[in-house]
């Protein structure tokens, strides 16, 4: 039988009344403690790298540049490639998994959210998580929201202020609310 972490990553509904939910709460609380340290202490690059490795549970590559403050609710389900840039004030809600490939640029105030609540008002304590995948060399503009289950194809650009609710093919510029293809990239 799968544990609650495996069920959530598989997109199965997660009820806060589940007897295993305290395991998720424990990770959430620990991550908040680490995020507080990350955003309030005067840290050098090596210390930031070490703290990001602790938050994600994976080695944080020294070629990545993350500008603070940075926020995540869970942390353990984020994977970063190499040579990524993350602007300040980004929010990653990663219980469903966030995969960021090599060479991705994410501007300030971008929200990547993998978790939603049940639409039934009597079941709002139930969450449903779907992963976000950001492929190589994607550029996400300032103040963009990427919704659960979205994949953004390699080299694509998401214009500032957009809300991405569906998959983005490779080599295009998208924008708007909801984001739509503006034009193909030519290079």
PDB file of C-alpha atoms in Angstrom, residues 45-123:
ATOM      1  CA  UNK A  45      26.088  31.503  -1.387  1.00  0.00           C
ATOM      2  CA  UNK A  46      27.328  28.218   0.094  1.00  0.00           C
ATOM      3  CA  UNK A  47      24.919  28.484   3.034  1.00  0.00           C
ATOM      4  CA  UNK A  48      22.010  29.198   0.660  1.00  0.00           C
ATOM      5  CA  UNK A  49      22.995  26.169  -1.423  1.00  0.00           C
ATOM      6  CA  UNK A  50      23.128  23.980   1.714  1.00  0.00           C
ATOM      7  CA  UNK A  51      19.792  25.251   3.011  1.00  0.00           C
ATOM      8  CA  UNK A  52      18.094  24.756  -0.393  1.00  0.00           C
ATOM      9  CA  UNK A  53      19.499  21.209  -0.425  1.00  0.00           C
ATOM     10  CA  UNK A  54      17.983  20.619   3.004  1.00  0.00           C
ATOM     11  CA  UNK A  55      14.632  22.123   1.949  1.00  0.00           C
ATOM     12  CA  UNK A  56      14.380  20.028  -1.223  1.00  0.00           C
ATOM     13  CA  UNK A  57      16.125  16.921   0.078  1.00  0.00           C
ATOM     14  CA  UNK A  58      18.304  16.959  -3.052  1.00  0.00           C
ATOM     15  CA  UNK A  59      21.637  18.583  -3.921  1.00  0.00           C
ATOM     16  CA  UNK A  60      21.097  22.187  -5.048  1.00  0.00           C
ATOM     17  CA  UNK A  61      23.501  22.829  -7.897  1.00  0.00           C
ATOM     18  CA  UNK A  62      25.904  25.736  -7.351  1.00  0.00           C
ATOM     19  CA  UNK A  63      25.209  26.936 -10.921  1.00  0.00           C
ATOM     20  CA  UNK A  64      21.664  27.918  -9.872  1.00  0.00           C
ATOM     21  CA  UNK A  65      20.928  31.420  -8.669  1.00  0.00           C
ATOM     22  CA  UNK A  66      18.003  31.948  -6.326  1.00  0.00           C
ATOM     23  CA  UNK A  67      17.174  35.480  -5.204  1.00  0.00           C
ATOM     24  CA  UNK A  68      15.585  35.882  -1.803  1.00  0.00           C
ATOM     25  CA  UNK A  69      13.027  35.917  -0.434  1.00  0.00           C
ATOM     26  CA  UNK A  70      11.869  32.540  -1.726  1.00  0.00           C
ATOM     27  CA  UNK A  71       8.811  30.669  -0.497  1.00  0.00           C
ATOM     28  CA  UNK A  72       7.707  27.045  -0.671  1.00  0.00           C
ATOM     29  CA  UNK A  73       5.147  25.161   1.358  1.00  0.00           C
ATOM     30  CA  UNK A  74       6.594  21.643   1.116  1.00  0.00           C
ATOM     31  CA  UNK A  75       9.993  21.799  -0.579  1.00  0.00           C
ATOM     32  CA  UNK A  76      10.699  18.062  -0.835  1.00  0.00           C
ATOM     33  CA  UNK A  77       8.972  17.762  -4.221  1.00  0.00           C
ATOM     34  CA  UNK A  78      10.967  20.442  -6.081  1.00  0.00           C
ATOM     35  CA  UNK A  79      13.745  19.402  -8.426  1.00  0.00           C
ATOM     36  CA  UNK A  80      16.057  21.943 -10.047  1.00  0.00           C
ATOM     37  CA  UNK A  81      18.266  21.365 -13.060  1.00  0.00           C
ATOM     38  CA  UNK A  82      21.446  23.380 -13.607  1.00  0.00           C
ATOM     39  CA  UNK A  83      21.978  27.052 -14.484  1.00  0.00           C
ATOM     40  CA  UNK A  84      18.492  28.107 -13.346  1.00  0.00           C
ATOM     41  CA  UNK A  85      17.552  31.599 -12.182  1.00  0.00           C
ATOM     42  CA  UNK A  86      14.741  32.136  -9.667  1.00  0.00           C
ATOM     43  CA  UNK A  87      13.780  35.781  -9.041  1.00  0.00           C
ATOM     44  CA  UNK A  88      12.745  37.176  -5.650  1.00  0.00           C
ATOM     45  CA  UNK A  89       9.352  36.585  -4.042  1.00  0.00           C
ATOM     46  CA  UNK A  90       8.554  33.388  -5.960  1.00  0.00           C
ATOM     47  CA  UNK A  91       6.105  30.939  -4.384  1.00  0.00           C
ATOM     48  CA  UNK A  92       6.400  27.220  -5.139  1.00  0.00           C
ATOM     49  CA  UNK A  93       3.551  25.086  -3.752  1.00  0.00           C
ATOM     50  CA  UNK A  94       5.090  21.745  -4.613  1.00  0.00           C
ATOM     51  CA  UNK A  95       3.118  18.956  -2.936  1.00  0.00           C
ATOM     52  CA  UNK A  96       2.297  17.598  -6.422  1.00  0.00           C
ATOM     53  CA  UNK A  97       5.892  17.933  -7.633  1.00  0.00           C
ATOM     54  CA  UNK A  98       7.700  20.707  -9.516  1.00  0.00           C
ATOM     55  CA  UNK A  99      10.386  19.776 -12.018  1.00  0.00           C
ATOM     56  CA  UNK A 100      12.547  22.630 -13.337  1.00  0.00           C
ATOM     57  CA  UNK A 101      14.963  21.669 -16.124  1.00  0.00           C
ATOM     58  CA  UNK A 102      18.340  23.192 -17.027  1.00  0.00           C
ATOM     59  CA  UNK A 103      18.583  26.837 -18.032  1.00  0.00           C
ATOM     60  CA  UNK A 104      15.125  27.914 -16.813  1.00  0.00           C
ATOM     61  CA  UNK A 105      14.630  31.599 -15.955  1.00  0.00           C
ATOM     62  CA  UNK A 106      11.814  32.480 -13.560  1.00  0.00           C
ATOM     63  CA  UNK A 107      11.156  36.177 -12.914  1.00  0.00           C
ATOM     64  CA  UNK A 108      10.048  37.708  -9.583  1.00  0.00           C
ATOM     65  CA  UNK A 109       6.670  36.966  -8.007  1.00  0.00           C
ATOM     66  CA  UNK A 110       5.976  33.808 -10.005  1.00  0.00           C
ATOM     67  CA  UNK A 111       3.596  31.335  -8.345  1.00  0.00           C
ATOM     68  CA  UNK A 112       3.866  27.650  -9.235  1.00  0.00           C
ATOM     69  CA  UNK A 113       1.005  25.845  -7.515  1.00  0.00           C
ATOM     70  CA  UNK A 114       0.469  22.100  -7.757  1.00  0.00           C
ATOM     71  CA  UNK A 115      -2.341  21.721  -5.224  1.00  0.00           C
ATOM     72  CA  UNK A 116      -6.022  22.586  -5.421  1.00  0.00           C
ATOM     73  CA  UNK A 117      -8.994  21.919  -3.154  1.00  0.00           C
ATOM     74  CA  UNK A 118     -12.049  19.811  -3.887  1.00  0.00           C
ATOM     75  CA  UNK A 119     -14.755  21.938  -5.519  1.00  0.00           C
ATOM     76  CA  UNK A 120     -17.409  20.443  -3.227  1.00  0.00           C
ATOM     77  CA  UNK A 121     -17.723  22.951  -0.345  1.00  0.00           C
ATOM     78  CA  UNK A 122     -18.285  20.084   2.105  1.00  0.00           C
ATOM     79  CA  UNK A 123     -14.969  18.492   1.095  1.00  0.00           C
TER      80      UNK A 123
END
